Every structure is written in structure tokens, then in C-alpha cells.
Amino acid sequence: MHIVLDLHDGVVTATRIEGDGATGDAAQLDLTALVEFVAEREAAERPRWVWANTRQWYPRLLAAGVRVERCVDLTLCHRILRRSALTAESALARGPESAWDVASSALIEPVPAQSPALFDVEVPATTAGLDPVREFEAQLAAVSSAEQPGRIRLLLAAESAGALIAEEIRFTGLPWRADVHDRVLTQALGPRPAPERHPAKLDELATRIRELLDAPALNPDSQPELLAALRRVGLDVASTRKWELRELQHPVIAPLLEYKNLYRLYTANGWAWLDAWVHEGRFRPDYVVGGVVTGRWATSGGGALQLPKNVRQAVVADPGWKLVVADAAQLEPRVLTGLAHDRAMADAGRGRDLYDSIVAAQVVPSRPHAKVAMLGAMYGATTGDSARLMPRLRRAFPQAIALVDHAAEEGERGDRVMSRLGRTSPPPSAGWRAVQQRASEPGATSSDERRARSQARDWGRFTRNFVVQASAAEWALCWMAETRLRLAALNGRSLSGAPHLVYFLHDEVMIHTPEQFAPQVERVLHDAARAAGELLFGTFPVDFPLTVATVDTYADAK
């Protein structure tokens, strides 16, 4: 049973939708009565709450101490259903753009074709004034008419569960010691500087860099100035990226690399970040569910997905509590194993490190080679060790490599590909298609053809990785959703005083738990990982082992 919530002019309308899709009674409530209504219905019926946007509804409930088990986030689900190949023939997918498309547009189209894996993120638009009952009925119809309704239904449920988790993490916050963070910064950078001034360590390094480059007026934060200064001393550089600088031999390289590392710490997680994001002992990540086109999460502020190792010292459990940190070992290769039903690869990873098994089978000479080869297979590397080792990997795991090869071929033709549960890649841009068309015309030049081949290969690398990364994101969503439900069973459904999720990073989760529950939390994480694998791949024997650590501080987890 579902209950659809709609807010208009300060009045909430709660409409029952029965299991067969029939519309039932509707009750009208003021915002004060909403909390009590949801609490009563949740306890009595455990419905699936349907609302336009979890972020607009759930924080109010959490602040009042009300937690819900399930929901349907219409904006997130709308975006999936409009784009999925499984629902492409539905009225919802074939209809003209509507206000729901605007409301659900947390993503924009990818950046130019040479790097299609990068995506910008926008905060979802307001959903005020939309009709959630009508939209929910349209979504139910789209799912019921899908080629494989079970797949897309699971994806929608997982995505909506992710929305609940993101809001609960933001509500509870990640425990954070501001004094420890300040100590880390002071040790690395020197005392906190006055406004508009750089820390002492950065000033010292900048002075050293200027001396070594004989450039007394150089601003090392300016890439054009730094490039010019490096070239003046005879260094052939195309950029100031760290990986390129490491290849150079000159006395300035060591202080310059140290400057770049410390400048990144200062600007990304320095004192200004601490003032803005840590309050009352908590950092509250601002996650964007499905903020990347593959379904991975993004953040709209705070940089929760890029916490450097030294800053992790500040993530400290409360007294009497522990942090249980778990990450899925070699998640994407194992997801590829399940997608391809490659039994040889499943056997290699069963109960052991997949890369070590590849070495033991004499496919490649070392573990680093195994990792490079596997990443190259999933990301489409065409040069270096990855390309050289690909034939060996193809012979060892033909089904897995054939799957990503096929996805790349689809992309090169301009076709779309799907994740395990039906999330579908975007089509290439009109500009991309124009380049391909131009290369096939009678008057095409060799330059036109080279450009078309290059862009086709780039898009093929994107679709090659999409099928794996998007399916891995689905596994992670199912893992978190299962973990959340199982944690609730340990000590009631309240977030207060009970184990709860406080952090998520692609294939890693963190639970903040009273110390006495830590062993049970570890078992929950392992059980939830197995359940997530079964949800996606049924009885196919692919393992999803975890590395789990119970610690006092995040820095000790790895």
C-alpha cells in the first residue's frame, strides 16, 4: 500500500493508493498534524510513502523523531523511467517534456565527447505545484508495461531508499573533532593565517619555488605564470598536473609538488571548510543521489567524496561508540563477473583476492599487473601495460571481456547501453552525431574521418565503463538499503542511540554504533552484501567480500 503526500497552500493531502493501483481515500492535514499522521500510519501499516522529493519531506519528519521505512521519490524515479530502455515505449517516456523533467533534472548532459565520464551536477529544482498522484499513476503504468518490470522496479526502490539514506546521513552527521582537524592543519601548514593571507608553510614553499625558478614575482597558484616559469628554465611541460611534473628532473619539482599538495589541503579542507561544514561536532554531507549519470552519488557541497587521508583523523567516534567501516573488495570487477556470468572469473574471486588469483593462474606476472589489466578492460585503455595484457585477460575470462567489448561497440555506433537493473546511458550529443555524419559523406577528408573515429572510440570507452560502473552503483544502493533495514532491527527504528549509517563513498560505508553493537553491525554488513549480490545476480556464484574494521577514528580503518 502507498500513501501519496502532496503539499499545496500549507495543506497536505494524503492519498491512499491500494496494491492494485486503485486510488483510495484522501485526508487533508496541516503541517503540524502531518508528523503525527505519518508516525501512526508507519507504525500501523508500514506503507511506502510517495512524495515529489525526499529532501522536501523527510527532514521535517526526521527533526520530529519520525523515521520511515520505505518511500518512492518521484523526481528520481521519473528521471530513470524517462531514460531507461526498459520503459522506452511507455506513455511517460514517450510524452513531451513536462515540469517533472525540470524538477528531476539533477544532471545535465556530459561535457565534450573527449571526456564523457565527467558530469556536472545541479541541485534538483522545486517540485511545488506538481501533481504527485497523477505522476505516480504514470510511473506505475510505465513499470507494469516494461520489458522486465522486476528489474526496473528494484532500481526505483533502491534509488528511493538511497534518497532516505542520504537525508538520514545529513540529519545525523558524521562525527567530527574540530580540534583534531585544526591540529592536522597546523602541523601541515603552520598556524591559522589571518584572512586573505596564506599559511606560513605555503609562503615558505612559494619563496623557495621563486628562487629555484629565478622568478621573484611568480604566483605559484597561477597556472599560466607557473608554466611560463618552468619553460624558462628548460622544462618541456604541457601542464602543471602532478603526474606530469613527477616525470621531470629539476630541483624545483619536489617543493612544487609539496606546495600543490598543501595548497589542495588548504583550499579544499582548510579552516574555511571547517568553519562552514562542521557544527556541534558533526559534518553533514550534502549528497546528491544519482548525481552522476551512472547512478553514482555526487555532492553539492562539502566534498564528502574526497576526504583526504590526513583529514580522516578528525572523524572520531563519540565516547562509548565505534566506527564500523566496510568497503567492498574489487567491486567493479566482481560486478562485471556477475553481469557476464563468467564462471572462470567467479571461481577466481571466490573466497579470495581476485587479483592474486589472476596472478596464481599465471594470467599476468604480478598483482599490480592484474589490477592494471582489469581496470584497462573496464575503462578501455589502449596503451601501456593495460593494452599489452588485454589478450591474456581475454583468453582467461572471455565472457567478461566480451561483455565490455560489446558495450564499447554499442557506444561507438551511437547506441545506448544498460546497467543490470535498467539505468540507461544517455545518447551522444547532436554535435557527436554531426561529426560521425560528416565523416561518412562523399566529400569527407581524412581529418574528418580521424576526428570521427577518435570521438567514436571516446564514447565507446564511456559506454564500456557505464555498464559496469552503473551496475556497481546499483549493488552499492542495494547493500546500503539492506544494511539500513537490518540495522533498524537491532535496536528499534530510532536513529538516536542506535547504529546508523553516517558516510558513503561509492563502495564504502561507515556505521556509527554504540560499542556493544559493533560485532552485530559487522555481521549485518556482510549479510547485506550477500543479499545485494543475490538481488542483482540471483543464484550466480559471484562473491562480494568486504574488508571491515571497527575503529575509533576513520584514519585507522585502512
Coordinates of C-alpha atoms in Angstrom, one line a residue:
M1 CA 0.0 0.0 0.0
H2 CA 1.1 3.5 -0.9
I3 CA 0.3 6.9 0.6
V4 CA 0.9 9.9 -1.7
L5 CA 1.7 13.2 0.0
D6 CA 1.1 16.5 -1.7
L7 CA 1.5 20.0 -0.2
H8 CA -0.4 23.0 -1.5
D9 CA -1.0 26.3 0.2
G10 CA 0.1 24.9 3.5
V11 CA -2.3 21.9 3.4
V12 CA -1.1 18.3 3.0
T13 CA -3.3 15.9 1.1
A14 CA -2.5 12.2 1.9
T15 CA -4.0 9.9 -0.8
R16 CA -4.1 6.1 -0.4
I17 CA -3.1 4.0 -3.4
E18 CA -4.0 0.4 -3.0
G19 CA -1.9 -2.5 -4.1
D20 CA -3.9 -2.8 -7.4
G21 CA -3.2 0.8 -8.2
A22 CA -6.7 2.0 -7.3
T23 CA -7.0 5.4 -5.7
G24 CA -8.5 5.3 -2.2
D25 CA -9.4 7.8 0.5
A26 CA -7.7 11.2 0.7
A27 CA -7.1 13.0 4.0
Q28 CA -6.2 16.7 4.4
L29 CA -3.8 17.7 7.2
D30 CA -2.0 20.8 8.3
L31 CA 1.8 20.6 8.6
T32 CA 1.5 20.2 12.4
A33 CA -0.7 17.1 12.1
L34 CA 1.5 15.6 9.3
V35 CA 4.1 14.3 11.7
E36 CA 1.6 12.5 13.9
F37 CA -0.2 11.1 10.8
V38 CA 3.0 9.7 9.3
A39 CA 4.1 8.2 12.7
E40 CA 0.7 6.5 13.2
R41 CA 0.5 5.1 9.6
E42 CA 4.1 4.0 9.7
A43 CA 3.6 2.0 12.9
A44 CA 0.2 0.5 11.8
E45 CA 0.7 -0.2 8.1
R46 CA 4.3 0.4 7.1
P47 CA 3.2 1.9 3.8
R48 CA 5.5 3.1 1.0
W49 CA 5.4 6.9 1.2
V50 CA 5.2 8.6 -2.2
W51 CA 6.3 12.2 -2.5
A52 CA 7.8 14.5 -5.1
N53 CA 11.2 14.8 -3.5
T54 CA 12.6 13.2 -0.4
R55 CA 14.6 16.2 0.5
Q56 CA 11.5 18.4 0.7
W57 CA 9.6 16.0 3.0
Y58 CA 11.9 13.8 5.0
P59 CA 14.0 16.3 7.0
R60 CA 10.8 17.7 8.7
L61 CA 9.9 14.1 9.8
L62 CA 13.4 13.3 11.0
A63 CA 13.6 16.5 13.0
A64 CA 10.3 15.4 14.8
G65 CA 11.8 11.9 15.5
V66 CA 9.8 10.1 12.8
R67 CA 11.6 7.7 10.5
V68 CA 10.0 5.9 7.6
E69 CA 11.0 2.5 6.2
R70 CA 10.2 3.0 2.5
C71 CA 9.4 5.7 0.0
V72 CA 9.0 6.5 -3.7
D73 CA 11.0 9.6 -4.7
L74 CA 9.0 10.7 -7.8
T75 CA 11.7 13.0 -9.1
L76 CA 14.4 10.4 -9.0
C77 CA 12.1 7.7 -10.4
H78 CA 10.9 10.0 -13.2
R79 CA 14.4 10.6 -14.4
I80 CA 15.1 6.9 -14.5
L81 CA 11.9 6.0 -16.3
R82 CA 12.2 8.7 -18.9
R83 CA 15.7 7.4 -19.9
S84 CA 15.5 3.7 -19.4
A85 CA 15.4 1.5 -22.5
L86 CA 13.2 -0.9 -20.5
T87 CA 10.4 1.7 -20.3
A88 CA 11.1 3.5 -23.7
E89 CA 7.7 2.6 -25.1
S90 CA 5.7 3.8 -22.1
A91 CA 3.5 6.9 -22.2
L92 CA 5.7 8.5 -19.6
A93 CA 8.8 8.1 -21.6
R94 CA 7.3 9.0 -25.0
G95 CA 5.4 12.0 -23.8
P96 CA 6.6 15.6 -24.2
E97 CA 8.9 17.2 -21.6
S98 CA 7.0 18.3 -18.5
A99 CA 7.6 20.2 -15.3
W100 CA 8.6 16.8 -13.8
D101 CA 11.6 16.7 -16.2
V102 CA 12.7 20.1 -14.9
A103 CA 12.1 19.0 -11.3
S104 CA 14.1 15.8 -11.8
S105 CA 17.0 17.3 -13.7
A106 CA 19.8 16.8 -11.1
L107 CA 22.1 16.1 -14.0
I108 CA 23.0 17.9 -17.2
E109 CA 24.4 16.5 -20.4
P110 CA 28.1 15.3 -20.3
V111 CA 30.9 17.6 -21.0
P112 CA 32.5 17.4 -24.5
A113 CA 32.9 14.0 -26.1
Q114 CA 36.7 13.7 -25.4
S115 CA 35.9 13.1 -21.7
P116 CA 32.3 11.8 -21.4
A117 CA 32.8 10.3 -18.0
L118 CA 32.7 13.7 -16.3
F119 CA 29.3 15.3 -15.5
D120 CA 28.2 18.5 -13.9
V121 CA 25.7 18.4 -11.1
E122 CA 22.7 20.7 -10.4
V123 CA 20.5 20.7 -7.3
P124 CA 17.0 19.4 -8.2
A125 CA 14.5 22.1 -9.0
T126 CA 11.5 22.7 -6.8
T127 CA 8.5 20.4 -7.2
A128 CA 5.9 22.8 -5.9
G129 CA 2.7 22.7 -7.8
L130 CA 3.1 19.3 -9.5
D131 CA 0.6 16.5 -9.2
P132 CA 2.2 13.6 -7.4
V133 CA -0.9 11.3 -7.6
R134 CA -1.1 11.6 -11.4
E135 CA 2.7 11.2 -11.8
F136 CA 2.7 8.1 -9.5
E137 CA 0.0 6.6 -11.6
A138 CA 2.0 7.3 -14.8
Q139 CA 5.1 5.7 -13.2
L140 CA 3.1 2.6 -12.2
A141 CA 1.9 2.2 -15.7
A142 CA 5.4 2.6 -17.1
V143 CA 6.8 -0.1 -14.8
S144 CA 4.0 -2.5 -15.5
S145 CA 4.5 -2.2 -19.3
A146 CA 8.3 -2.6 -19.1
E147 CA 10.0 -5.4 -20.8
Q148 CA 11.3 -6.7 -17.5
P149 CA 9.3 -4.9 -14.8
G150 CA 11.2 -6.7 -11.9
R151 CA 14.5 -5.1 -12.9
I152 CA 13.3 -1.5 -13.1
R153 CA 11.1 -1.9 -10.1
L154 CA 14.1 -2.9 -8.0
L155 CA 16.1 0.0 -9.4
L156 CA 13.4 2.5 -8.4
A157 CA 13.1 1.0 -4.9
A158 CA 16.9 1.2 -4.4
E159 CA 17.2 4.7 -5.7
S160 CA 14.4 5.9 -3.4
A161 CA 16.0 4.1 -0.5
G162 CA 19.2 5.9 -1.3
A163 CA 17.3 9.2 -1.0
L164 CA 16.2 8.2 2.5
I165 CA 19.7 7.2 3.5
A166 CA 21.2 10.5 2.1
E167 CA 18.8 12.5 4.3
E168 CA 19.4 10.4 7.4
I169 CA 23.2 10.8 7.0
R170 CA 22.7 14.6 6.6
F171 CA 20.5 14.6 9.7
T172 CA 22.7 12.6 12.0
G173 CA 26.0 13.8 10.6
L174 CA 29.4 12.3 10.6
P175 CA 31.2 12.7 14.0
W176 CA 33.9 15.2 13.6
R177 CA 36.5 16.6 16.0
A178 CA 37.2 20.2 15.0
D179 CA 40.2 20.3 17.4
V180 CA 41.8 17.3 15.7
H181 CA 41.2 18.8 12.3
D182 CA 42.8 22.1 13.4
R183 CA 45.8 20.2 14.8
V184 CA 46.2 18.4 11.4
L185 CA 46.1 21.7 9.6
T186 CA 48.5 23.4 11.9
Q187 CA 51.0 20.6 11.7
A188 CA 50.9 20.6 7.9
L189 CA 50.5 24.3 7.2
G190 CA 51.5 26.2 10.3
P191 CA 49.3 28.4 12.4
R192 CA 46.0 29.6 11.0
P193 CA 46.7 32.7 8.9
A194 CA 44.9 36.0 9.0
P195 CA 42.2 36.5 6.4
E196 CA 43.5 36.9 2.9
R197 CA 46.9 35.5 3.9
H198 CA 48.4 32.2 3.0
P199 CA 49.7 29.8 5.8
A200 CA 53.3 30.1 6.7
K201 CA 54.3 26.7 5.1
L202 CA 52.8 27.7 1.8
D203 CA 54.6 31.1 1.9
E204 CA 57.9 29.3 2.6
L205 CA 57.5 26.9 -0.3
A206 CA 56.4 29.7 -2.6
T207 CA 59.6 31.6 -1.8
R208 CA 61.7 28.5 -2.4
I209 CA 59.9 27.9 -5.8
R210 CA 60.5 31.5 -6.9
E211 CA 64.2 31.2 -6.0
L212 CA 64.7 28.0 -7.9
L213 CA 62.9 29.3 -11.0
D214 CA 64.5 32.7 -10.7
A215 CA 61.0 34.3 -10.8
P216 CA 60.7 36.7 -7.9
A217 CA 57.2 37.8 -8.8
L218 CA 55.8 34.3 -9.6
N219 CA 52.4 33.4 -8.3
P220 CA 52.6 29.6 -8.0
D221 CA 48.8 29.4 -7.9
S222 CA 48.6 30.8 -11.4
Q223 CA 49.0 28.0 -14.0
P224 CA 50.0 30.3 -16.9
E225 CA 52.6 32.0 -14.8
L226 CA 53.9 28.7 -13.5
L227 CA 54.0 27.1 -16.9
A228 CA 56.0 30.1 -18.3
A229 CA 58.5 29.9 -15.5
L230 CA 59.0 26.2 -15.8
R231 CA 59.6 26.6 -19.6
R232 CA 62.1 29.4 -19.0
V233 CA 64.3 27.0 -17.1
G234 CA 64.2 24.5 -19.9
L235 CA 61.4 22.2 -18.7
D236 CA 59.2 20.9 -21.6
V237 CA 55.8 20.8 -19.9
A238 CA 52.3 21.0 -21.4
S239 CA 50.5 21.4 -18.0
T240 CA 51.2 21.7 -14.3
R241 CA 49.4 18.5 -13.4
K242 CA 51.2 16.5 -10.7
W243 CA 51.6 13.3 -12.7
E244 CA 53.4 15.3 -15.5
L245 CA 55.6 17.2 -13.0
R246 CA 56.7 13.9 -11.4
E247 CA 58.3 12.9 -14.7
L248 CA 60.7 15.9 -14.7
Q249 CA 64.1 16.3 -13.2
H250 CA 64.8 19.7 -11.6
P251 CA 65.4 20.9 -8.0
V252 CA 62.0 22.8 -8.1
I253 CA 59.9 19.7 -8.6
A254 CA 60.0 18.5 -5.0
P255 CA 58.9 21.8 -3.4
L256 CA 56.4 22.4 -6.1
L257 CA 54.7 19.1 -5.6
E258 CA 54.7 19.7 -1.9
Y259 CA 53.2 23.1 -2.4
K260 CA 50.4 21.7 -4.6
N261 CA 49.5 19.0 -2.1
L262 CA 49.4 21.5 0.8
Y263 CA 47.5 24.1 -1.3
R264 CA 44.9 21.5 -2.1
L265 CA 44.5 20.7 1.6
Y266 CA 44.3 24.4 2.5
T267 CA 41.7 25.2 -0.2
A268 CA 39.6 22.0 -0.1
N269 CA 39.6 21.1 3.6
G270 CA 41.3 24.0 5.4
W271 CA 40.0 26.3 8.2
A272 CA 37.4 27.9 5.9
W273 CA 35.9 24.4 5.2
L274 CA 36.0 23.6 8.9
D275 CA 34.1 26.8 9.7
A276 CA 31.5 26.2 7.0
W277 CA 30.8 22.5 7.3
V278 CA 31.5 21.3 10.9
H279 CA 29.0 22.3 13.6
E280 CA 28.3 20.8 17.0
G281 CA 30.7 18.0 16.4
R282 CA 29.2 16.9 13.1
F283 CA 30.0 17.1 9.4
R284 CA 26.7 16.8 7.4
P285 CA 27.5 15.6 3.9
D286 CA 25.2 17.1 1.2
Y287 CA 24.8 14.1 -1.1
V288 CA 23.1 14.2 -4.5
V289 CA 21.6 10.8 -5.1
G290 CA 22.2 9.7 -8.6
G291 CA 24.2 12.9 -9.2
V292 CA 26.3 11.2 -11.8
V293 CA 24.8 9.8 -15.0
T294 CA 25.9 6.2 -14.0
G295 CA 23.9 6.5 -10.8
R296 CA 26.8 7.2 -8.6
W297 CA 26.3 9.8 -5.9
A298 CA 27.8 13.3 -6.0
T299 CA 27.8 16.1 -3.5
S300 CA 26.6 19.7 -3.9
G301 CA 29.0 21.0 -1.3
G302 CA 31.5 19.9 1.4
G303 CA 33.4 17.5 -0.8
A304 CA 32.3 14.4 1.2
L305 CA 33.5 12.1 -1.7
Q306 CA 37.1 13.5 -1.4
L307 CA 38.2 13.4 2.2
P308 CA 42.0 13.2 2.2
K309 CA 43.7 10.6 4.4
N310 CA 45.2 13.1 6.9
V311 CA 41.9 14.8 7.5
R312 CA 40.3 11.5 8.3
Q313 CA 42.0 11.7 11.7
A314 CA 39.3 14.2 12.6
V315 CA 36.5 11.6 12.1
V316 CA 36.3 10.2 15.6
A317 CA 33.6 8.1 17.2
D318 CA 31.7 9.6 20.2
P319 CA 32.7 8.3 23.7
G320 CA 31.3 4.8 24.1
W321 CA 30.7 4.4 20.3
K322 CA 32.7 2.9 17.5
L323 CA 33.0 3.5 13.7
V324 CA 32.5 0.3 11.7
V325 CA 34.0 0.9 8.2
A326 CA 33.4 -1.5 5.4
D327 CA 34.5 -1.5 1.8
A328 CA 33.7 -4.0 -1.0
A329 CA 36.9 -5.5 -2.3
Q330 CA 37.3 -5.1 -6.1
L331 CA 33.6 -4.2 -6.5
E332 CA 33.6 -3.3 -10.2
P333 CA 35.4 -6.5 -11.4
R334 CA 33.1 -8.6 -9.3
V335 CA 30.0 -6.8 -10.7
L336 CA 31.4 -7.5 -14.2
T337 CA 31.7 -11.1 -13.3
G338 CA 28.0 -11.2 -12.4
L339 CA 26.9 -9.2 -15.4
A340 CA 28.8 -11.6 -17.8
H341 CA 28.1 -14.8 -15.9
D342 CA 31.8 -15.6 -16.3
R343 CA 32.3 -18.7 -14.2
A344 CA 36.0 -18.7 -14.7
M345 CA 36.2 -15.2 -13.2
A346 CA 33.7 -16.1 -10.5
D347 CA 35.9 -19.1 -9.5
A348 CA 39.0 -16.9 -9.4
G349 CA 37.4 -14.5 -7.0
R350 CA 35.6 -16.9 -4.7
G351 CA 36.7 -16.5 -1.2
R352 CA 39.9 -14.8 -2.1
D353 CA 41.5 -11.7 -3.6
L354 CA 40.6 -11.7 -7.3
Y355 CA 43.9 -10.1 -8.4
D356 CA 46.0 -12.6 -6.5
S357 CA 44.1 -15.4 -8.1
I358 CA 44.7 -14.0 -11.6
V359 CA 48.4 -14.0 -10.8
A360 CA 48.3 -17.5 -9.4
A361 CA 46.6 -18.7 -12.6
Q362 CA 49.7 -17.2 -14.5
V363 CA 47.5 -14.9 -16.5
V364 CA 49.7 -11.9 -15.5
P365 CA 53.1 -11.8 -13.6
S366 CA 52.1 -9.7 -10.6
R367 CA 49.2 -8.2 -8.6
P368 CA 49.8 -4.7 -9.9
H369 CA 49.6 -6.1 -13.5
A370 CA 46.4 -7.8 -12.7
K371 CA 44.8 -4.6 -11.4
V372 CA 46.1 -2.5 -14.3
A373 CA 44.8 -5.1 -16.8
M374 CA 41.3 -5.3 -15.2
L375 CA 40.9 -1.6 -14.9
G376 CA 42.0 -1.3 -18.6
A377 CA 39.4 -3.8 -19.6
M378 CA 36.6 -1.8 -17.9
Y379 CA 37.9 1.7 -18.8
G380 CA 39.0 0.9 -22.4
A381 CA 42.8 1.5 -22.0
T382 CA 44.5 1.3 -25.4
T383 CA 48.1 1.9 -24.5
G384 CA 50.7 0.8 -22.0
D385 CA 50.6 -2.3 -19.8
S386 CA 46.8 -2.4 -19.9
A387 CA 46.7 -2.8 -23.7
R388 CA 49.6 -5.3 -23.7
L389 CA 47.9 -7.5 -21.1
M390 CA 44.4 -7.4 -22.6
P391 CA 44.9 -10.5 -24.8
R392 CA 45.8 -12.6 -21.8
L393 CA 42.8 -11.4 -19.8
R394 CA 40.6 -12.0 -22.8
R395 CA 41.8 -15.7 -23.0
A396 CA 41.3 -16.2 -19.3
F397 CA 37.9 -14.5 -18.9
P398 CA 36.3 -14.4 -22.4
Q399 CA 32.7 -13.8 -21.3
A400 CA 33.6 -10.8 -19.1
I401 CA 35.8 -9.1 -21.7
A402 CA 33.3 -9.8 -24.4
L403 CA 30.6 -8.0 -22.4
V404 CA 32.6 -4.8 -22.1
D405 CA 33.8 -5.1 -25.7
H406 CA 30.2 -5.3 -26.8
A407 CA 29.2 -2.3 -24.7
A408 CA 32.1 -0.3 -26.3
E409 CA 30.9 -1.3 -29.8
E410 CA 27.4 -0.1 -29.0
G411 CA 28.7 3.2 -27.9
E412 CA 30.9 3.6 -31.0
R413 CA 27.8 3.2 -33.1
G414 CA 26.0 5.8 -31.0
D415 CA 23.7 3.3 -29.4
R416 CA 22.8 3.2 -25.7
V417 CA 23.7 0.6 -23.1
M418 CA 22.0 -0.5 -19.8
S419 CA 23.0 -1.4 -16.3
R420 CA 21.9 -4.6 -14.6
L421 CA 18.7 -3.0 -13.4
G422 CA 17.9 -0.8 -16.4
R423 CA 19.6 2.5 -15.9
T424 CA 20.4 3.6 -19.4
S425 CA 23.3 5.7 -20.8
P426 CA 22.5 9.0 -22.4
P427 CA 22.8 9.2 -26.2
P428 CA 25.7 11.1 -27.6
S429 CA 25.2 14.7 -28.4
A430 CA 24.0 16.2 -31.6
G431 CA 27.5 17.5 -32.2
W432 CA 28.9 14.0 -31.9
R433 CA 26.4 12.7 -34.4
A434 CA 27.2 15.6 -36.8
V435 CA 30.9 14.6 -36.7
Q436 CA 30.0 11.0 -37.5
Q437 CA 27.7 12.0 -40.3
R438 CA 30.3 14.3 -41.8
A439 CA 32.9 11.6 -41.9
S440 CA 30.5 9.3 -43.9
E441 CA 29.7 11.9 -46.6
P442 CA 31.3 11.7 -50.1
G443 CA 33.4 14.8 -49.6
A444 CA 34.8 13.8 -46.2
T445 CA 38.5 14.5 -45.6
S446 CA 41.0 12.3 -43.8
S447 CA 40.8 14.8 -41.0
D448 CA 37.0 14.4 -40.7
E449 CA 37.5 10.6 -40.6
R450 CA 40.2 10.7 -37.9
R451 CA 38.0 13.0 -35.8
A452 CA 35.0 10.8 -36.1
R453 CA 37.0 7.7 -35.2
S454 CA 38.5 9.4 -32.2
Q455 CA 35.1 10.6 -30.9
A456 CA 33.5 7.2 -31.5
R457 CA 36.3 5.5 -29.5
D458 CA 35.9 8.0 -26.7
W459 CA 32.2 7.4 -26.5
G460 CA 32.8 3.6 -26.7
R461 CA 35.1 3.9 -23.7
F462 CA 32.3 5.7 -21.8
T463 CA 29.7 3.0 -22.6
R464 CA 32.2 0.3 -21.9
N465 CA 32.5 1.6 -18.4
F466 CA 28.9 2.7 -18.0
V467 CA 27.5 -0.9 -17.8
V468 CA 30.0 -1.8 -15.0
Q469 CA 30.0 1.4 -13.0
A470 CA 26.2 1.9 -13.2
S471 CA 25.6 -1.8 -12.1
A472 CA 28.2 -1.4 -9.3
A473 CA 26.3 1.7 -8.1
E474 CA 23.1 -0.4 -8.0
W475 CA 24.8 -3.0 -6.0
A476 CA 26.0 -0.4 -3.5
L477 CA 22.5 1.1 -3.3
C478 CA 21.1 -2.4 -2.5
W479 CA 23.9 -3.0 0.0
M480 CA 23.1 0.2 1.8
A481 CA 19.3 -0.3 1.7
E482 CA 19.7 -3.8 3.1
T483 CA 22.1 -2.5 5.8
R484 CA 19.8 0.2 6.8
L485 CA 16.8 -2.2 7.3
R486 CA 18.9 -4.7 9.2
L487 CA 20.4 -2.0 11.4
A488 CA 16.9 -0.9 12.3
A489 CA 16.1 -4.4 13.5
L490 CA 19.0 -4.3 16.0
N491 CA 17.7 -1.7 18.4
G492 CA 14.4 -0.3 17.2
R493 CA 13.9 2.1 14.4
S494 CA 15.1 5.3 16.0
L495 CA 18.3 6.9 14.9
S496 CA 19.1 8.1 18.4
G497 CA 21.3 5.8 20.4
A498 CA 21.3 3.1 17.7
P499 CA 23.7 2.1 15.0
H500 CA 23.2 4.2 11.8
L501 CA 24.9 5.0 8.5
V502 CA 27.0 8.1 8.6
Y503 CA 29.1 8.0 5.4
F504 CA 29.1 6.6 1.9
L505 CA 31.8 6.6 -0.7
H506 CA 31.0 4.5 -3.9
D507 CA 32.0 1.1 -2.5
E508 CA 32.5 2.0 1.2
V509 CA 30.1 2.7 4.1
M510 CA 30.6 3.8 7.7
I511 CA 28.3 3.0 10.6
H512 CA 28.4 4.9 13.9
T513 CA 27.3 2.5 16.6
P514 CA 27.3 2.1 20.3
E515 CA 30.3 -0.1 21.1
Q516 CA 28.2 -3.1 22.3
F517 CA 26.6 -3.4 18.9
A518 CA 29.8 -3.4 16.9
P519 CA 30.1 -7.2 16.3
Q520 CA 26.5 -7.4 15.2
V521 CA 27.0 -4.4 12.9
E522 CA 29.9 -6.2 11.2
R523 CA 27.7 -9.3 10.6
V524 CA 24.9 -7.0 9.2
L525 CA 27.3 -5.5 6.7
H526 CA 28.5 -9.0 5.5
D527 CA 24.9 -10.3 5.3
A528 CA 23.7 -7.2 3.5
A529 CA 26.5 -7.6 0.9
R530 CA 25.4 -11.2 0.2
A531 CA 21.8 -10.1 -0.1
A532 CA 22.7 -7.3 -2.5
G533 CA 24.5 -9.8 -4.7
E534 CA 21.5 -12.1 -4.8
L535 CA 19.2 -9.2 -5.6
L536 CA 21.2 -8.3 -8.7
F537 CA 22.6 -11.7 -9.8
G538 CA 20.3 -14.3 -8.3
T539 CA 22.0 -17.6 -7.7
F540 CA 25.0 -17.0 -9.9
P541 CA 28.0 -17.7 -7.6
V542 CA 29.8 -14.3 -7.5
D543 CA 31.2 -13.3 -4.2
F544 CA 31.2 -9.7 -2.8
P545 CA 33.7 -9.9 0.1
L546 CA 34.2 -7.0 2.4
T547 CA 37.1 -5.5 4.4
V548 CA 35.6 -4.5 7.7
A549 CA 37.3 -2.6 10.5
T550 CA 35.9 -1.4 13.9
V551 CA 37.8 1.7 14.9
D552 CA 37.8 4.8 16.9
T553 CA 38.9 7.0 14.1
Y554 CA 38.4 6.8 10.3
A555 CA 42.1 7.2 9.7
D556 CA 42.7 3.8 11.4
A557 CA 40.3 1.9 9.1
K558 CA 42.9 1.4 6.4

